[in-house]
Short mmCIF file of C-alpha atoms in Angstrom, two decimals:
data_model
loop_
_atom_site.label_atom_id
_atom_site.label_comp_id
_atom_site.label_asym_id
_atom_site.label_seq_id
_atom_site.Cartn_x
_atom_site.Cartn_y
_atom_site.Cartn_z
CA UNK F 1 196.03 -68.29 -35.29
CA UNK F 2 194.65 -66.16 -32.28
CA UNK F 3 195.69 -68.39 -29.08
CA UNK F 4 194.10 -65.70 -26.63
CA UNK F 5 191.21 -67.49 -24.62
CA UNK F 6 188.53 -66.66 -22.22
CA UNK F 7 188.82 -68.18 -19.16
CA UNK F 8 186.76 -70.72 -19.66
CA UNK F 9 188.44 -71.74 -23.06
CA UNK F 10 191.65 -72.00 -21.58
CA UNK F 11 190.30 -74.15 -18.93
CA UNK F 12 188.89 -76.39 -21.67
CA UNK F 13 192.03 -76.84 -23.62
CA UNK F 14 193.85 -77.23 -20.25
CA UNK F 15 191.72 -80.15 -19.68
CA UNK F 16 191.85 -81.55 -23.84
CA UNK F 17 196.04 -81.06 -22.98
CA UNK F 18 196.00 -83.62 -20.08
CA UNK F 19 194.00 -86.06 -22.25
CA UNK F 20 195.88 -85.73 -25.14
CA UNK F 21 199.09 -86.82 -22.70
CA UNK F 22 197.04 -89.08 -21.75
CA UNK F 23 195.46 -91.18 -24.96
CA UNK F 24 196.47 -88.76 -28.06
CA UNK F 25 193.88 -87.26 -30.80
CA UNK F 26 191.40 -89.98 -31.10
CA UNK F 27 191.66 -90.67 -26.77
CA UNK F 28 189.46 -88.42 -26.19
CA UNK F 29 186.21 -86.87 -26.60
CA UNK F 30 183.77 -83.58 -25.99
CA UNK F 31 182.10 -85.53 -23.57
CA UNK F 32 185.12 -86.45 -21.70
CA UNK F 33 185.80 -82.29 -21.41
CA UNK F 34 182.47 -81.96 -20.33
CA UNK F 35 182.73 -84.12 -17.22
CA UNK F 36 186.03 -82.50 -16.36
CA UNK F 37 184.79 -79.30 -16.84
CA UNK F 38 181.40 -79.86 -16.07
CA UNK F 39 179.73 -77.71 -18.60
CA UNK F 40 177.54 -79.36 -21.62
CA UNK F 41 179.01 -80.66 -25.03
CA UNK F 42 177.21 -77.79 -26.58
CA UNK F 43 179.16 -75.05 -24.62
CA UNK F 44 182.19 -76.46 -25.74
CA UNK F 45 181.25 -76.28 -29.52
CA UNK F 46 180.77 -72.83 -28.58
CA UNK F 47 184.40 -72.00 -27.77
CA UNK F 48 185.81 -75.42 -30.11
CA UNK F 49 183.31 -75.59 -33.06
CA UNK F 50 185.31 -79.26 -33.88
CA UNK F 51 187.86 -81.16 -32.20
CA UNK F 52 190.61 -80.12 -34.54
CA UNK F 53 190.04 -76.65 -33.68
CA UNK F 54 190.77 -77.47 -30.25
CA UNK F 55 193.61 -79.84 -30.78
CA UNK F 56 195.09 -77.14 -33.01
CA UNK F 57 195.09 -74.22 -30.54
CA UNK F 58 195.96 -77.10 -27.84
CA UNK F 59 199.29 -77.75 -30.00
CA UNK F 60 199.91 -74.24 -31.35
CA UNK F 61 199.94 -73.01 -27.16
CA UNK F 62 202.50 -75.67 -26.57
CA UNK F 63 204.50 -75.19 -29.54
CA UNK F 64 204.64 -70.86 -28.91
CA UNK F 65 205.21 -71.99 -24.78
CA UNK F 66 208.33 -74.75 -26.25
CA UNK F 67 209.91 -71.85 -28.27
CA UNK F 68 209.66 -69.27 -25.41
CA UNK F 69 210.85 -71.86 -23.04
CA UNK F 70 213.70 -72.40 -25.17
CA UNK F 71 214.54 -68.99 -25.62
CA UNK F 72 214.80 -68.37 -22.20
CA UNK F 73 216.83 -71.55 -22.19
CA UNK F 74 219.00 -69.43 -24.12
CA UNK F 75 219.30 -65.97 -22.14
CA UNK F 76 219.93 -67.62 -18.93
CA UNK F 77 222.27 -70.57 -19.47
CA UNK F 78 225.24 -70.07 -21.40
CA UNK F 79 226.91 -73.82 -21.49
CA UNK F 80 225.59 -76.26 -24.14
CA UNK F 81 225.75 -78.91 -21.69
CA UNK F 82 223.98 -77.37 -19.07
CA UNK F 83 221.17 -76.43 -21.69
CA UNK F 84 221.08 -80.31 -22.29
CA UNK F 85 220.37 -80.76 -18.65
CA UNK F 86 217.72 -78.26 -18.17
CA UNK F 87 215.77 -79.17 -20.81
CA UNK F 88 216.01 -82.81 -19.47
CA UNK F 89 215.32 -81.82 -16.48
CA UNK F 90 212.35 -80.12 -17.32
CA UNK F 91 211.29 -82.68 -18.54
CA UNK F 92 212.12 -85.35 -15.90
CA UNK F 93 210.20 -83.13 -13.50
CA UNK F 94 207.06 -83.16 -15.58
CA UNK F 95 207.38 -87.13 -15.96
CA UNK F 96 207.40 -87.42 -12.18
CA UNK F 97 205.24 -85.61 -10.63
CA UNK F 98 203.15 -86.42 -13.88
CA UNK F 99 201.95 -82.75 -14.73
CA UNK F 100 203.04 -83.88 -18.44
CA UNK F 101 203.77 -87.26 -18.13
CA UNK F 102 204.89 -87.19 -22.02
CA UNK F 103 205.14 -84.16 -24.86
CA UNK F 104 201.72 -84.19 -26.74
CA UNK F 105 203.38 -83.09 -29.99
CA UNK F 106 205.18 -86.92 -29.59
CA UNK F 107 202.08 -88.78 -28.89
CA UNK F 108 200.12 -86.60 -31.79
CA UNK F 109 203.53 -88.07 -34.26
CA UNK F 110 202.24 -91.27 -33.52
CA UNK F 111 199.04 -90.48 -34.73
CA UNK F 112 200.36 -88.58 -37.73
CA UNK F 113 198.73 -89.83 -40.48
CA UNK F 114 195.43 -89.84 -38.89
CA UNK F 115 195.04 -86.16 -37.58
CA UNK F 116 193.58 -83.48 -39.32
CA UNK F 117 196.08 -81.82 -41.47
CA UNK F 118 196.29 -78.47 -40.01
CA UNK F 119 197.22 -80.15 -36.54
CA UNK F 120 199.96 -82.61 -38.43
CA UNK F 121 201.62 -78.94 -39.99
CA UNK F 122 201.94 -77.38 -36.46
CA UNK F 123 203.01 -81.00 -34.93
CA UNK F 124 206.08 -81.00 -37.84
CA UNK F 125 206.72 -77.29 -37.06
CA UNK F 126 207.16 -77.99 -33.26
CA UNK F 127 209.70 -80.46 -34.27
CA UNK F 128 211.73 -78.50 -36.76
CA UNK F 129 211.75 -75.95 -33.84
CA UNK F 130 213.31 -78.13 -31.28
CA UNK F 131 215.25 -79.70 -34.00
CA UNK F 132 216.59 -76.59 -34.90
CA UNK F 133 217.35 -75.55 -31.29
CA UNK F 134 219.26 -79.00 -30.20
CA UNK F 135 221.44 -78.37 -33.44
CA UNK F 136 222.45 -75.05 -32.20
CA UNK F 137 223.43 -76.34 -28.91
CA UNK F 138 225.52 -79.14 -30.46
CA UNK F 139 227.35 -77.19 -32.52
CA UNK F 140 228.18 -74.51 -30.06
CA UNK F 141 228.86 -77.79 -27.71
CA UNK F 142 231.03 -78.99 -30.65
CA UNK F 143 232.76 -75.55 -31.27
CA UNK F 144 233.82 -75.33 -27.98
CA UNK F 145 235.33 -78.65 -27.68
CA UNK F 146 232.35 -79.91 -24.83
CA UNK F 147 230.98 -82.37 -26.99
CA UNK F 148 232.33 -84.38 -30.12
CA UNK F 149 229.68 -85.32 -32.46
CA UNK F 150 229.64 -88.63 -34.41
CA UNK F 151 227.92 -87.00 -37.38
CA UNK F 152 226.81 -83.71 -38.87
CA UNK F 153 224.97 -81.67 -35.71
CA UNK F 154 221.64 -81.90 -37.82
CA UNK F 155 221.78 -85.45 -37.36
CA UNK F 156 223.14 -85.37 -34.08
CA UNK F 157 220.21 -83.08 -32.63
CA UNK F 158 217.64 -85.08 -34.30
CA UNK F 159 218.77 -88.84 -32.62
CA UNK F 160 219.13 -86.45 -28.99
CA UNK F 161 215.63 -85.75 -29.81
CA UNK F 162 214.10 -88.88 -30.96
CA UNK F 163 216.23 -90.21 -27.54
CA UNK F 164 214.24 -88.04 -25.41
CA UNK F 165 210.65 -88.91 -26.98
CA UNK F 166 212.45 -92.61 -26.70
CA UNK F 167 212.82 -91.48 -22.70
CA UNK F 168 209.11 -90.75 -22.43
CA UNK F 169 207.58 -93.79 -23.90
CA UNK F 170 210.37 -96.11 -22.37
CA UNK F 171 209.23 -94.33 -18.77
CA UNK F 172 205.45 -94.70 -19.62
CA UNK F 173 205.90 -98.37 -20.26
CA UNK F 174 207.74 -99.63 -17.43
CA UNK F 175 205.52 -96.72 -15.55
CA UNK F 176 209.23 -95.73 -14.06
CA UNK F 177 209.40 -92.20 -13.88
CA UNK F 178 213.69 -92.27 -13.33
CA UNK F 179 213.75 -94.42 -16.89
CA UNK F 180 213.84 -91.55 -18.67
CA UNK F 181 216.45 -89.15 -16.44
CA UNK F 182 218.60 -92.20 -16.90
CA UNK F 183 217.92 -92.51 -20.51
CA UNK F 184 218.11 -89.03 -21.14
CA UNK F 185 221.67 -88.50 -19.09
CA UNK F 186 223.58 -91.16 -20.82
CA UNK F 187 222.53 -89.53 -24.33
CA UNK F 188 224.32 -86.40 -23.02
CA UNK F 189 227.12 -88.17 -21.25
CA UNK F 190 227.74 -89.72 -24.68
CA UNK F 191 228.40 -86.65 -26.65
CA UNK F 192 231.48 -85.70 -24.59
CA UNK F 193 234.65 -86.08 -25.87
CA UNK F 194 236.64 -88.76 -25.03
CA UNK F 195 238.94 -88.44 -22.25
#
């Protein structure tokens, strides 16, 4: 799928980002875009002939920015812990000063079985990506003796993960921004080994 977008596209799936975070698939509407943006409902079925086509490049532009994130994750910390930390602390910045108050992929799981398919198979590929990521930092964690996993790293990095999603919703509810840095620390304070 061809994520490049005119100006004006990227400000409309800018805008259908922040109410995904906000409500999910069926939160939102064209003609909630159009009074952001101020442009008609019609212009916007120029650049997004249907919702899902918008929703899908919205998802497939977070998914390609999570894996490049990631990756640079990757090149610029070395220690598994301190990987833990920055990408909790990524995410505790965007949950306070509420530029992404909570990952769209996790509100769109919610919604799973109601989203148009093609959005659903880029939803469950962001997930295997971070999935896949965590596990690599647990078992490097593991190898090196930082942290001591209670079951196979798979498993591991998949509870971390569900955890953090955990974080954002816990955070949302009690509309406590620090819920889920103090969430989010004690899952990573857990995996070290016992003293």
């Amino acid at each position: 799928m061809d994520t490049e977008l005119s100006p004006r596209a990227a400000e409309i799936a800018e805008h259908a980002k922040i109410l995904l975070a906000a409500g999910g698939y069926n939160g939102f509407s064209y003609a909630d875009i159009s009074d952001r943006v101020r442009i008609g409902k019609a212009s916007i079925h120029h650049h997004f002939p249907s919702k899902a086509e918008l929703v899908l490049t919205v998802v497939v532009q977070h998914r390609a920015q999570s894996r490049a994130g990631l990756a640079a994750l990757d090149k610029q910390v070395a220690d598994p812990r301190a990987r833990l930390d920055a990408y909790t602390g990524y995410w505790t910045a965007c949950i306070r000063d509420a530029t992404s108050p909570i990952c769209i992929c996790a509100m769109l799981a919610a919604e799973l079985p109601a989203v148009p398919r093609e959005v659903a198979d880029e939803v469950q590929g962001y997930f295997r990506d971070l999935s896949a990521w965590l596990e690599s930092v647990l078992k490097k964690g593991a190898a090196t003796g930082q942290f001591r996993l209670q079951d196979t790293a798979a498993v591991e990095a998949n509870a971390f993960m569900a955890t953090v999603h955990g974080a954002m919703l816990s955070a949302r509810a009690f509309d406590n921004p620090a819920i889920f840095e103090s969430i989010t620390q004690a899952a990573i304070r857990r995996l070290a080994p016992e003293a």
